[in-house]
Short mmCIF file of C-alpha atoms in Angstrom, two decimals:
data_model
loop_
_atom_site.label_atom_id
_atom_site.label_comp_id
_atom_site.label_asym_id
_atom_site.label_seq_id
_atom_site.Cartn_x
_atom_site.Cartn_y
_atom_site.Cartn_z
CA MET P 10 -26.90 -1.14 24.31
CA THR P 11 -25.75 1.00 26.65
CA GLU P 12 -27.18 4.57 28.28
CA SER P 13 -24.53 5.75 25.66
CA SER P 14 -26.52 4.77 22.30
CA TYR P 15 -28.91 7.51 22.66
CA GLU P 16 -30.20 8.64 19.14
CA LEU P 17 -27.59 11.04 17.47
CA SER P 18 -29.17 13.26 16.00
CA GLY P 19 -31.25 13.84 18.79
CA LYS P 20 -28.08 15.96 20.48
CA SER P 21 -26.68 18.96 20.81
CA TYR P 22 -22.69 18.69 19.51
CA PRO P 23 -21.95 20.16 23.03
CA GLU P 24 -24.28 17.10 24.74
CA PHE P 25 -22.61 14.52 22.83
CA LEU P 26 -18.66 16.20 23.61
CA ASN P 27 -19.57 16.81 27.00
CA HIS P 28 -21.08 12.96 27.89
CA PHE P 29 -17.81 11.20 26.19
CA LYS P 30 -15.56 13.78 28.27
CA THR P 31 -17.54 12.64 31.21
CA SER P 32 -17.85 9.44 30.35
CA LEU P 33 -14.08 8.39 29.39
CA HIS P 34 -12.59 9.96 32.48
CA HIS P 35 -14.77 8.19 34.40
CA LEU P 36 -13.75 4.83 32.40
CA PHE P 37 -10.32 5.83 32.80
CA GLN P 38 -10.48 6.48 36.40
CA THR P 39 -12.00 3.70 37.17
CA GLU P 40 -10.06 1.34 35.01
CA ASN P 41 -6.56 3.21 35.94
CA ILE P 42 -5.30 4.40 32.62
CA ASP P 43 -2.01 5.20 34.09
CA LYS P 44 -1.62 0.97 34.63
CA LEU P 45 -3.52 0.25 31.63
CA SER P 46 -0.93 1.92 29.60
CA LEU P 47 1.37 0.10 30.66
CA GLU P 48 0.15 -3.07 28.57
CA ARG P 49 0.30 -4.00 24.76
CA GLY P 50 -3.23 -3.13 23.95
CA LEU P 51 -6.99 -2.59 25.85
CA PRO P 52 -9.32 -5.40 27.61
CA PRO P 53 -11.76 -5.86 25.23
CA SER P 54 -14.26 -5.09 28.05
CA VAL P 55 -12.84 -0.96 27.75
CA TRP P 56 -12.69 -0.94 24.12
CA LYS P 57 -16.52 -2.05 24.05
CA GLU P 58 -17.19 0.85 26.47
CA ILE P 59 -15.54 3.17 24.61
CA MET P 60 -16.98 2.56 21.17
CA ASN P 61 -20.69 2.48 22.81
CA LEU P 62 -19.82 5.70 23.38
CA LYS P 63 -20.57 6.07 19.39
CA PRO P 64 -17.14 8.33 19.00
CA LEU P 65 -16.77 7.76 15.31
CA SER P 66 -20.48 8.49 14.28
CA VAL P 67 -18.38 12.15 14.11
CA ALA P 68 -16.85 10.76 10.59
CA VAL P 69 -19.85 9.11 9.65
CA PRO P 70 -22.58 10.74 7.26
CA SER P 71 -25.84 12.16 8.36
CA GLU P 72 -27.69 10.27 5.76
CA PHE P 73 -25.98 7.12 7.26
CA GLY P 74 -27.03 7.94 10.30
CA GLY P 75 -23.99 9.35 11.77
CA ARG P 76 -23.53 13.21 12.96
CA GLY P 77 -22.45 14.21 9.32
CA LEU P 78 -18.63 14.80 9.06
CA LYS P 79 -18.23 18.54 10.56
CA VAL P 80 -14.56 18.75 11.09
CA LYS P 81 -14.67 20.80 14.14
CA GLU P 82 -16.79 17.69 15.48
CA CYS P 83 -14.05 15.62 14.84
CA LEU P 84 -11.96 17.79 15.87
CA GLY P 85 -13.38 18.08 19.09
CA ILE P 86 -13.15 14.44 19.81
CA LEU P 87 -9.81 13.85 19.20
CA SER P 88 -8.87 16.30 21.48
CA ALA P 89 -10.99 15.19 24.12
CA ALA P 90 -9.53 11.65 23.79
CA SER P 91 -6.19 12.80 23.40
CA TYR P 92 -6.45 14.96 27.20
CA GLU P 93 -6.94 11.49 29.04
CA SER P 94 -5.16 9.20 26.34
CA LEU P 95 -3.11 10.32 23.19
CA PRO P 96 -2.80 6.69 21.51
CA LEU P 97 -7.13 6.65 21.65
CA SER P 98 -6.69 9.86 20.67
CA LEU P 99 -4.84 8.03 17.13
CA THR P 100 -6.56 5.41 16.93
CA PHE P 101 -9.50 8.02 16.54
CA GLY P 102 -7.70 10.18 14.19
CA ILE P 103 -6.68 7.22 12.14
CA ASN P 104 -10.19 6.05 11.51
CA ILE P 105 -11.32 9.05 11.02
CA ALA P 106 -9.07 10.63 8.94
CA LEU P 107 -7.49 7.84 6.91
CA PHE P 108 -10.33 5.55 6.71
CA LEU P 109 -14.35 7.01 7.03
CA GLU P 110 -13.83 10.81 5.28
CA PRO P 111 -11.73 8.68 2.36
CA LEU P 112 -14.77 6.43 2.61
CA ALA P 113 -17.30 9.17 2.35
CA LYS P 114 -15.47 10.83 -0.11
CA TYR P 115 -14.18 8.51 -3.23
CA GLY P 116 -16.22 5.73 -2.03
CA ASN P 117 -18.42 4.14 -3.91
CA GLU P 118 -21.90 4.01 -3.27
CA SER P 119 -23.34 0.77 -3.38
CA ILE P 120 -20.67 -0.19 0.29
CA LYS P 121 -21.09 3.44 1.73
CA GLU P 122 -24.11 2.01 3.99
CA ASN P 123 -22.63 -1.50 5.29
CA ILE P 124 -19.59 -0.08 5.87
CA PHE P 125 -20.58 2.86 8.02
CA LYS P 126 -23.51 0.93 10.21
CA HIS P 127 -20.31 -1.80 11.19
CA PHE P 128 -19.48 1.50 12.24
CA LEU P 129 -21.88 3.24 14.59
CA ASN P 130 -23.44 0.11 15.03
CA TYR P 131 -20.74 -2.68 15.98
CA GLY P 132 -17.68 -1.00 17.08
CA ALA P 133 -15.70 -1.48 13.95
CA MET P 134 -12.49 0.47 12.77
CA GLY P 135 -10.61 0.91 10.04
CA GLY P 136 -7.05 2.03 9.17
CA LEU P 137 -4.65 2.61 5.68
CA MET P 138 -1.78 0.66 4.58
CA ILE P 139 0.89 2.68 2.36
CA THR P 140 3.75 2.02 4.03
CA GLU P 141 5.98 -0.07 2.43
CA PRO P 142 9.83 -2.35 4.04
CA ASP P 143 11.50 -0.66 1.74
CA PHE P 144 9.20 2.43 0.53
CA GLY P 145 8.78 4.54 3.68
CA SER P 146 8.36 8.65 2.89
CA ASP P 147 8.80 7.36 -1.08
CA ALA P 148 5.21 6.10 -1.36
CA LEU P 149 5.01 6.68 -5.05
CA ASN P 150 7.84 3.61 -6.02
CA MET P 151 5.47 1.04 -3.64
CA LYS P 152 5.62 -2.26 -5.03
CA THR P 153 1.98 -3.94 -3.62
CA GLN P 154 0.54 -4.04 -7.03
CA ASN P 155 -3.40 -4.57 -8.61
CA VAL P 156 -4.59 -6.96 -10.88
CA LEU P 157 -8.31 -6.54 -12.57
CA LYS P 158 -9.28 -10.39 -13.00
CA GLY P 159 -13.13 -10.15 -13.80
CA ASP P 160 -15.23 -8.55 -11.07
CA PHE P 161 -12.65 -8.82 -9.23
CA TYR P 162 -8.84 -7.15 -8.50
CA GLU P 163 -6.55 -9.47 -7.37
CA ILE P 164 -4.00 -7.84 -4.89
CA LYS P 165 -0.69 -8.76 -3.32
CA GLY P 166 1.96 -6.71 -1.43
CA THR P 167 3.81 -5.96 1.75
CA LYS P 168 3.22 -3.49 4.13
CA HIS P 169 4.21 -2.15 7.48
CA TRP P 170 3.83 0.35 10.04
CA GLN P 171 0.17 0.23 9.85
CA GLY P 172 -1.72 1.69 12.90
CA LEU P 173 -4.51 -1.18 14.22
CA THR P 174 -2.34 -4.19 12.52
CA GLY P 175 -4.74 -6.91 13.32
CA LEU P 176 -7.41 -5.23 14.64
CA ALA P 177 -9.41 -3.25 12.45
CA ASN P 178 -11.86 -4.41 10.28
CA TYR P 179 -11.67 -2.91 7.23
CA TRP P 180 -8.36 -1.65 5.40
CA LEU P 181 -7.86 1.11 3.04
CA ILE P 182 -4.66 -0.04 0.65
CA THR P 183 -2.89 2.00 -1.80
CA SER P 184 -1.45 -0.09 -5.05
CA ARG P 185 -0.31 -0.31 -8.24
CA ASN P 186 -2.07 -1.33 -11.60
CA ALA P 187 0.29 -4.39 -13.25
CA ASN P 188 -0.37 -4.48 -17.02
CA ALA P 189 0.17 -7.50 -18.49
CA GLU P 190 3.77 -6.95 -18.76
CA GLY P 191 3.88 -6.66 -15.38
CA ASN P 192 4.72 -3.33 -15.24
CA LEU P 193 3.54 -0.91 -12.87
CA SER P 194 1.54 2.23 -13.41
CA ARG P 195 2.94 5.58 -12.32
CA ASP P 196 -0.33 6.07 -10.64
CA VAL P 197 -2.15 4.96 -7.05
CA ASP P 198 -4.85 3.08 -6.83
CA PHE P 199 -7.36 2.93 -3.19
CA PHE P 200 -9.26 -0.31 -2.41
CA ILE P 201 -11.48 -1.20 0.41
CA ALA P 202 -10.45 -4.82 2.48
CA ASP P 203 -13.58 -6.28 4.65
CA THR P 204 -11.71 -8.46 6.96
CA HIS P 205 -15.36 -9.75 7.58
CA GLN P 206 -14.45 -11.79 4.42
CA SER P 207 -12.28 -14.40 4.05
CA GLU P 208 -10.86 -13.62 0.43
CA GLN P 209 -9.99 -9.92 2.14
CA ASN P 210 -8.41 -11.20 4.75
CA ILE P 211 -4.98 -9.59 5.42
CA GLU P 212 -2.39 -11.95 7.24
CA VAL P 213 -0.37 -10.55 10.30
CA LEU P 214 3.17 -11.32 9.98
CA GLU P 215 4.53 -10.08 12.94
CA TYR P 216 3.50 -7.76 15.86
CA TYR P 217 6.11 -4.92 16.34
CA ASP P 218 7.77 -3.78 19.44
CA ASN P 219 7.00 -0.55 19.34
CA PRO P 220 8.32 1.88 22.20
CA GLY P 221 5.25 3.78 22.89
CA LEU P 222 1.61 4.26 21.56
CA TYR P 223 1.13 0.14 23.44
CA MET P 224 -2.73 0.88 22.98
CA ILE P 225 -2.04 0.57 19.23
CA PRO P 226 -0.66 -2.82 17.66
CA TYR P 227 1.58 -2.32 15.17
CA GLY P 228 3.13 -4.72 12.56
CA LEU P 229 3.90 -6.25 9.37
CA ASN P 230 1.40 -7.37 6.85
CA LYS P 231 0.97 -10.24 3.58
CA ILE P 232 -1.73 -9.22 1.17
CA ASP P 233 -3.05 -10.97 -1.01
CA ILE P 234 -6.60 -10.59 -1.40
CA LYS P 235 -9.48 -10.20 -3.98
CA VAL P 236 -11.82 -7.55 -3.47
CA PRO P 237 -14.82 -6.75 -5.94
CA GLU P 238 -14.77 -3.74 -8.36
CA ALA P 239 -16.92 -1.63 -5.99
CA ASN P 240 -14.46 -1.81 -3.32
CA LYS P 241 -12.44 0.93 -5.40
CA LEU P 242 -11.83 4.38 -4.40
CA VAL P 243 -13.01 6.49 -7.85
CA PRO P 244 -10.65 9.72 -7.14
CA GLU P 245 -11.92 12.81 -9.01
CA SER P 246 -8.95 13.72 -11.60
CA THR P 247 -5.83 11.09 -10.54
CA GLY P 248 -5.03 8.34 -7.49
CA LEU P 249 -1.69 10.76 -7.13
CA LYS P 250 -4.07 13.96 -6.44
CA MET P 251 -6.72 11.67 -4.38
CA MET P 252 -3.64 10.29 -2.17
CA LEU P 253 -2.95 14.18 -1.28
CA ASP P 254 -6.28 15.31 -0.76
CA ILE P 255 -5.99 12.18 1.51
CA LEU P 256 -2.86 12.92 3.34
CA HIS P 257 -3.34 16.41 3.61
CA ARG P 258 -6.55 16.55 5.11
CA SER P 259 -4.82 14.39 7.61
CA ARG P 260 -2.35 16.84 8.11
CA PHE P 261 -4.92 18.96 9.32
CA GLN P 262 -5.99 16.82 11.54
CA PHE P 263 -3.14 16.46 13.62
CA PRO P 264 -4.04 19.04 15.90
CA GLY P 265 -6.82 17.55 16.42
CA MET P 266 -4.86 15.25 18.26
CA GLY P 267 -2.20 17.86 19.72
CA MET P 268 -5.05 20.13 21.64
CA GLY P 269 -6.16 17.56 24.20
CA PHE P 270 -1.96 16.60 24.46
CA LEU P 271 -0.87 19.82 24.87
CA GLN P 272 -4.02 21.27 27.18
CA ARG P 273 -3.35 18.07 29.73
CA MET P 274 0.94 18.93 29.96
CA LEU P 275 -0.01 22.61 30.48
CA ASP P 276 -2.42 21.69 33.36
CA GLU P 277 -0.27 19.16 35.06
CA ALA P 278 2.67 20.80 34.57
CA LEU P 279 0.54 24.12 36.82
CA LEU P 280 -1.28 21.99 39.25
CA HIS P 281 2.72 20.43 39.82
CA THR P 282 4.63 23.96 40.13
CA ARG P 283 2.38 25.27 42.34
CA SER P 284 1.75 22.40 44.78
CA ARG P 285 5.78 21.44 45.28
CA VAL P 286 7.40 23.49 47.60
CA VAL P 287 11.56 24.53 47.47
CA GLY P 288 12.29 26.32 50.50
CA ASN P 289 10.42 29.01 51.41
CA SER P 290 8.23 29.32 47.62
CA ASN P 291 6.43 26.65 45.56
CA LEU P 292 8.31 25.45 42.14
CA TYR P 293 5.92 28.38 40.24
CA ALA P 294 7.18 31.16 41.63
CA LEU P 295 10.81 30.24 40.09
CA ASP P 296 11.70 32.55 37.08
CA GLN P 297 12.65 29.57 34.54
CA VAL P 298 9.54 27.81 35.44
CA GLN P 299 7.05 30.34 34.79
CA TYR P 300 9.46 30.87 31.25
CA GLN P 301 8.20 27.00 30.61
CA LEU P 302 5.09 27.23 31.62
CA THR P 303 4.84 29.98 29.29
CA ARG P 304 6.04 27.91 26.45
CA LEU P 305 3.34 25.23 27.27
CA GLU P 306 0.91 28.44 27.18
CA SER P 307 2.19 29.47 24.00
CA PHE P 308 1.54 25.76 21.76
CA PHE P 309 -1.62 25.62 23.62
CA SER P 310 -2.76 29.01 21.74
CA LEU P 311 -1.06 28.21 18.57
CA CYS P 312 -2.20 24.55 18.52
CA SER P 313 -5.89 26.26 19.08
CA ALA P 314 -5.49 28.50 16.16
CA MET P 315 -4.38 25.29 13.96
CA CYS P 316 -7.81 23.36 15.21
CA ALA P 317 -9.98 26.74 14.48
CA LYS P 318 -8.20 27.17 10.95
CA SER P 319 -8.53 23.50 10.02
CA SER P 320 -12.50 23.29 11.48
CA LYS P 321 -12.68 25.92 8.41
CA ILE P 322 -11.06 24.70 5.16
CA SER P 323 -10.30 20.71 5.60
CA GLY P 324 -13.86 18.49 5.45
CA ILE P 325 -14.19 16.94 2.93
CA ASP P 326 -15.92 19.34 0.37
CA PHE P 327 -12.60 20.64 -0.41
CA ASN P 328 -9.35 19.31 -2.40
CA LEU P 329 -6.77 19.59 -0.44
CA SER P 330 -4.41 18.38 -3.32
CA SER P 331 -2.48 21.59 -3.34
CA GLU P 332 -2.15 23.15 -0.01
CA GLY P 333 0.87 21.12 0.58
CA ILE P 334 2.60 23.87 2.47
CA HIS P 335 -0.66 25.11 5.46
CA ALA P 336 -1.11 21.03 6.03
CA ASN P 337 2.85 20.31 6.45
CA SER P 338 3.50 23.13 8.78
CA MET P 339 0.31 22.30 10.88
CA LYS P 340 1.51 19.03 10.95
CA ALA P 341 4.96 19.22 11.52
CA LEU P 342 5.14 22.30 13.84
CA VAL P 343 2.27 20.65 16.21
CA THR P 344 4.18 17.36 16.22
CA ASP P 345 6.51 19.45 17.43
CA MET P 346 5.20 20.75 20.29
CA MET P 347 3.70 18.14 21.40
CA GLN P 348 7.36 15.91 22.02
CA GLU P 349 8.06 19.38 23.56
CA ALA P 350 5.45 20.10 25.81
CA ALA P 351 6.00 16.10 27.24
CA GLN P 352 9.79 17.07 27.87
CA ILE P 353 8.86 20.50 29.87
CA LEU P 354 6.08 18.75 31.82
CA VAL P 355 9.13 15.99 32.73
CA GLN P 356 11.83 18.16 33.54
CA LEU P 357 9.11 20.20 35.43
CA SER P 358 8.53 16.84 36.87
CA GLY P 359 11.51 15.66 37.98
CA GLY P 360 12.12 11.97 38.93
CA LYS P 361 8.29 11.78 39.40
CA GLY P 362 6.96 12.54 35.88
CA TYR P 363 10.79 9.73 34.60
CA ARG P 364 8.22 6.66 34.57
CA MET P 365 5.84 5.33 31.92
CA SER P 366 2.73 4.94 34.32
CA HIS P 367 3.26 9.38 34.43
CA ILE P 368 1.51 10.84 32.16
CA GLY P 369 4.36 12.89 30.95
CA GLY P 370 7.07 10.40 31.05
CA ARG P 371 4.64 8.53 28.88
CA GLY P 372 3.88 10.86 26.50
CA ILE P 373 7.77 11.51 25.62
CA MET P 374 6.60 8.04 23.81
CA ASP P 375 3.55 8.58 22.98
CA SER P 376 4.35 11.73 21.21
CA ARG P 377 7.45 10.80 19.40
CA PRO P 378 6.45 9.16 16.16
CA PHE P 379 3.81 11.52 15.82
CA GLN P 380 7.37 13.99 14.90
CA ILE P 381 7.90 10.43 12.37
CA PHE P 382 4.57 9.03 10.72
CA GLU P 383 2.80 10.93 7.97
CA GLY P 384 5.61 12.59 6.92
CA SER P 385 8.72 12.99 8.86
CA ASN P 386 8.58 16.42 9.97
CA GLU P 387 12.63 16.88 8.77
CA MET P 388 11.16 16.19 5.22
CA LEU P 389 8.07 18.16 5.74
CA TYR P 390 9.73 21.72 6.89
CA THR P 391 12.11 20.69 3.32
CA GLN P 392 8.54 21.09 1.43
CA ILE P 393 7.30 23.99 3.54
CA SER P 394 10.51 25.92 2.22
CA GLU P 395 10.74 23.73 -1.56
CA GLY P 396 7.10 25.27 -1.96
CA ILE P 397 7.61 29.14 -0.75
CA LEU P 398 11.47 29.08 -2.77
CA LYS P 399 9.94 27.34 -6.22
CA ASP P 400 6.70 30.64 -5.87
CA MET P 401 9.36 33.37 -4.91
CA LYS P 402 11.51 32.14 -8.03
CA LYS P 403 8.00 32.51 -9.85
CA LYS P 404 7.29 36.11 -8.38
CA LYS P 405 10.25 37.27 -8.72
CA ILE P 406 10.63 37.95 -5.22
CA GLU P 407 14.14 37.21 -3.32
CA ASN P 408 13.28 39.15 -0.04
CA VAL P 409 11.43 36.49 2.51
CA GLY P 410 9.67 39.09 4.36
CA GLU P 411 8.21 40.51 1.65
CA TYR P 412 6.86 37.40 0.23
CA LEU P 413 5.40 36.33 3.10
CA GLN P 414 3.91 39.65 3.55
CA GLN P 415 2.31 39.19 -0.02
CA ASN P 416 1.17 34.76 1.05
CA VAL P 417 -2.30 34.67 2.30
CA LEU P 418 -0.99 32.28 4.44
CA SER P 419 1.03 34.48 6.23
CA GLU P 420 0.59 38.56 5.46
CA ASN P 421 -0.58 39.50 9.03
CA ALA P 422 1.77 37.41 10.89
CA ALA P 423 4.76 38.75 8.38
CA LYS P 424 3.88 42.19 8.96
CA LEU P 425 4.25 41.56 13.32
CA TYR P 426 7.48 40.27 12.25
CA ALA P 427 8.95 42.00 9.35
CA HIS P 428 12.19 42.90 10.76
CA ASN P 429 13.32 39.97 11.69
CA LEU P 430 12.07 38.40 8.30
CA ASP P 431 13.99 40.94 6.17
CA PHE P 432 16.65 39.25 3.98
CA ASN P 433 16.96 37.74 1.00
CA ILE P 434 17.63 34.05 -0.63
CA ASN P 435 18.40 34.23 -4.38
CA THR P 436 20.90 30.92 -4.76
CA ALA P 437 20.20 27.53 -3.53
CA ILE P 438 20.63 26.69 -0.25
CA SER P 439 21.80 23.41 1.59
CA GLN P 440 19.18 21.25 3.18
CA ARG P 441 20.08 21.64 6.48
CA LYS P 442 19.26 25.24 5.94
CA MET P 443 15.58 24.77 4.14
CA ILE P 444 14.49 23.21 7.01
CA ASP P 445 15.38 25.59 9.20
CA LEU P 446 13.87 28.07 7.12
CA GLY P 447 10.88 25.50 6.99
CA LYS P 448 10.43 25.52 10.79
CA VAL P 449 10.54 30.02 10.63
CA VAL P 450 7.64 29.49 7.71
CA ALA P 451 5.78 27.36 9.47
CA ARG P 452 5.74 29.81 12.46
CA VAL P 453 4.46 32.29 10.67
CA ILE P 454 1.36 30.83 9.30
CA THR P 455 0.23 29.26 12.80
CA VAL P 456 0.69 32.95 13.95
CA ASN P 457 -1.18 34.16 11.15
CA ASP P 458 -3.96 31.55 12.04
CA LEU P 459 -3.56 32.62 15.69
CA LEU P 460 -4.00 36.81 14.82
CA GLU P 461 -7.58 35.32 12.83
CA LEU P 462 -8.40 33.79 16.02
CA SER P 463 -7.78 36.39 18.13
CA ASN P 464 -10.17 38.26 15.48
CA ALA P 465 -12.85 35.71 16.99
CA GLY P 466 -12.47 36.24 20.37
CA PHE P 467 -9.85 34.54 21.29
CA ASN P 468 -7.99 35.39 24.61
CA GLN P 469 -5.23 38.52 23.87
CA LYS P 470 -2.90 37.95 26.84
CA LEU P 471 -2.39 34.12 25.16
CA VAL P 472 -2.12 35.76 21.86
CA ASP P 473 0.32 38.36 23.06
CA ASN P 474 2.32 36.37 25.08
CA SER P 475 2.44 33.47 21.55
CA VAL P 476 3.30 36.16 19.23
CA GLU P 477 6.78 37.17 21.16
CA MET P 478 7.48 33.30 22.34
CA THR P 479 7.18 32.51 18.68
CA ARG P 480 9.19 35.74 17.89
CA GLN P 481 12.16 34.02 19.94
CA GLU P 482 12.11 30.70 18.31
CA ILE P 483 12.50 32.51 14.87
CA VAL P 484 15.31 34.75 15.74
CA THR P 485 16.76 31.50 17.00
CA LEU P 486 16.20 29.57 14.36
CA LEU P 487 17.28 32.38 11.32
CA ALA P 488 20.35 32.32 14.03
CA SER P 489 21.20 28.76 13.00
CA MET P 490 20.38 29.14 9.99
CA ASN P 491 22.66 31.93 9.11
CA HIS P 492 25.36 30.45 10.71
CA HIS P 493 25.67 26.80 9.18
CA GLN P 494 29.03 25.51 8.47
CA ASP P 495 29.04 23.36 5.69
CA LEU P 496 29.80 20.39 8.34
CA LYS P 497 30.05 16.25 7.26
CA PRO P 498 30.67 13.21 9.00
CA LEU P 499 34.71 11.67 8.94
CA ASP P 500 34.88 8.12 7.16
CA ASP P 501 37.31 6.62 9.46
CA TYR P 502 35.59 8.68 12.63
CA SER P 503 38.24 5.89 15.28
CA GLU P 504 41.39 7.52 13.60
CA ASN P 505 43.34 9.16 16.70
CA SER P 506 40.70 9.29 18.41
CA ASN P 507 41.02 7.21 21.85
CA TRP P 508 41.12 9.64 24.25
CA ILE P 509 42.92 6.43 26.44
CA SER P 510 45.85 6.16 24.50
CA LEU P 511 46.58 9.89 24.63
CA VAL P 512 46.99 10.22 28.32
#
């Protein structure tokens, strides 16, 4: 083994993280990550060097030789990876949040040791299969089914858009139990497939030509496997609540992937604008440039708050099945910030940034799917609004600001924005308005987390700027919400709309 296979338990986390950061940076400098990112996948030798650093040890319980599944340590690894490569961070995120944590919390004790050993010692990877070609976010109608036959479950179906398709050694697969008549249960079951076993191997029917995240293979998978009874996850109550707990915990970890990426966008933007001379001064001296840099600093600060909050509340000891509003707020807002940060960097960089070999140009494509997978952001913002309005109705509160000042997720930040949030909702509103409202609520909740981090000693000037930058965004969103017209697409837009015939 290499130097990086040192005894995990004997190193403090700062030492472990610093070793990972410096080793990864040196590796990507040597191998030229800008060129590697233009090709599909990574060379096996590069993967081996990365996995020899034991990044996934942070998500292995200490009783199995890992670092103990501390959220802070998991987010730190995700952040360190995303500073160098967002796809690499997503690879770790898939392994941590969508396989290792569910295994640690819900897995049968008889199978844990062998699987964790493969992750620690042999660089194994795992992923999650939920999405089906006919059922994307509508996961509860999935058609993949399982039937218990003797000591084994037979699982059949089709899944797609799974990160690490054809690469993962282990898969967590969702399905619904079929009764004797062939009817599918309303509940959801989770099973672990070990691709080392021939009867558990999953056939890849097609690899997709995803336009970003080149490092990660995606595709169409055919499920026709037999797994032992012990490979079924054991829910605390129902499979649906287990799925919500897993997905919400994953959404609470998105800030870890966003943190390093946002910091990299900020660092690159500062470096370029300070060194790029235009006329008698540099780009940094321009007012609009300073505004954009301040936005990037705001993104950095808000994401820092998300990471700090997530570290406190999203460990596997907590059941997060009912924490949808907070989890959705983090996932949707941080991924919107990631995309916007990449757009800002490219705009500031000019033609230099508009290349896949540039971290900004690549960042636009690599961050874009984050707004789509694990629930598209429009859907998540809508769910935030639905949850808030349902609770307002239950508590018989019509004023949004009044309600948010009483909600523990937003009480302190809502007081800062009391004037802006002083309006009533007492009737049903359209989905387009629900999305705007959800964006507002997500920002208020995140600023609430930022105020908590400020009390712990976070840079007060960054906090103050973020509070005001967020106020601007809230005012803009509320103006959009209040001025939405009930516009509908025309049934036949082509009628009398050919301009050439009119001149």
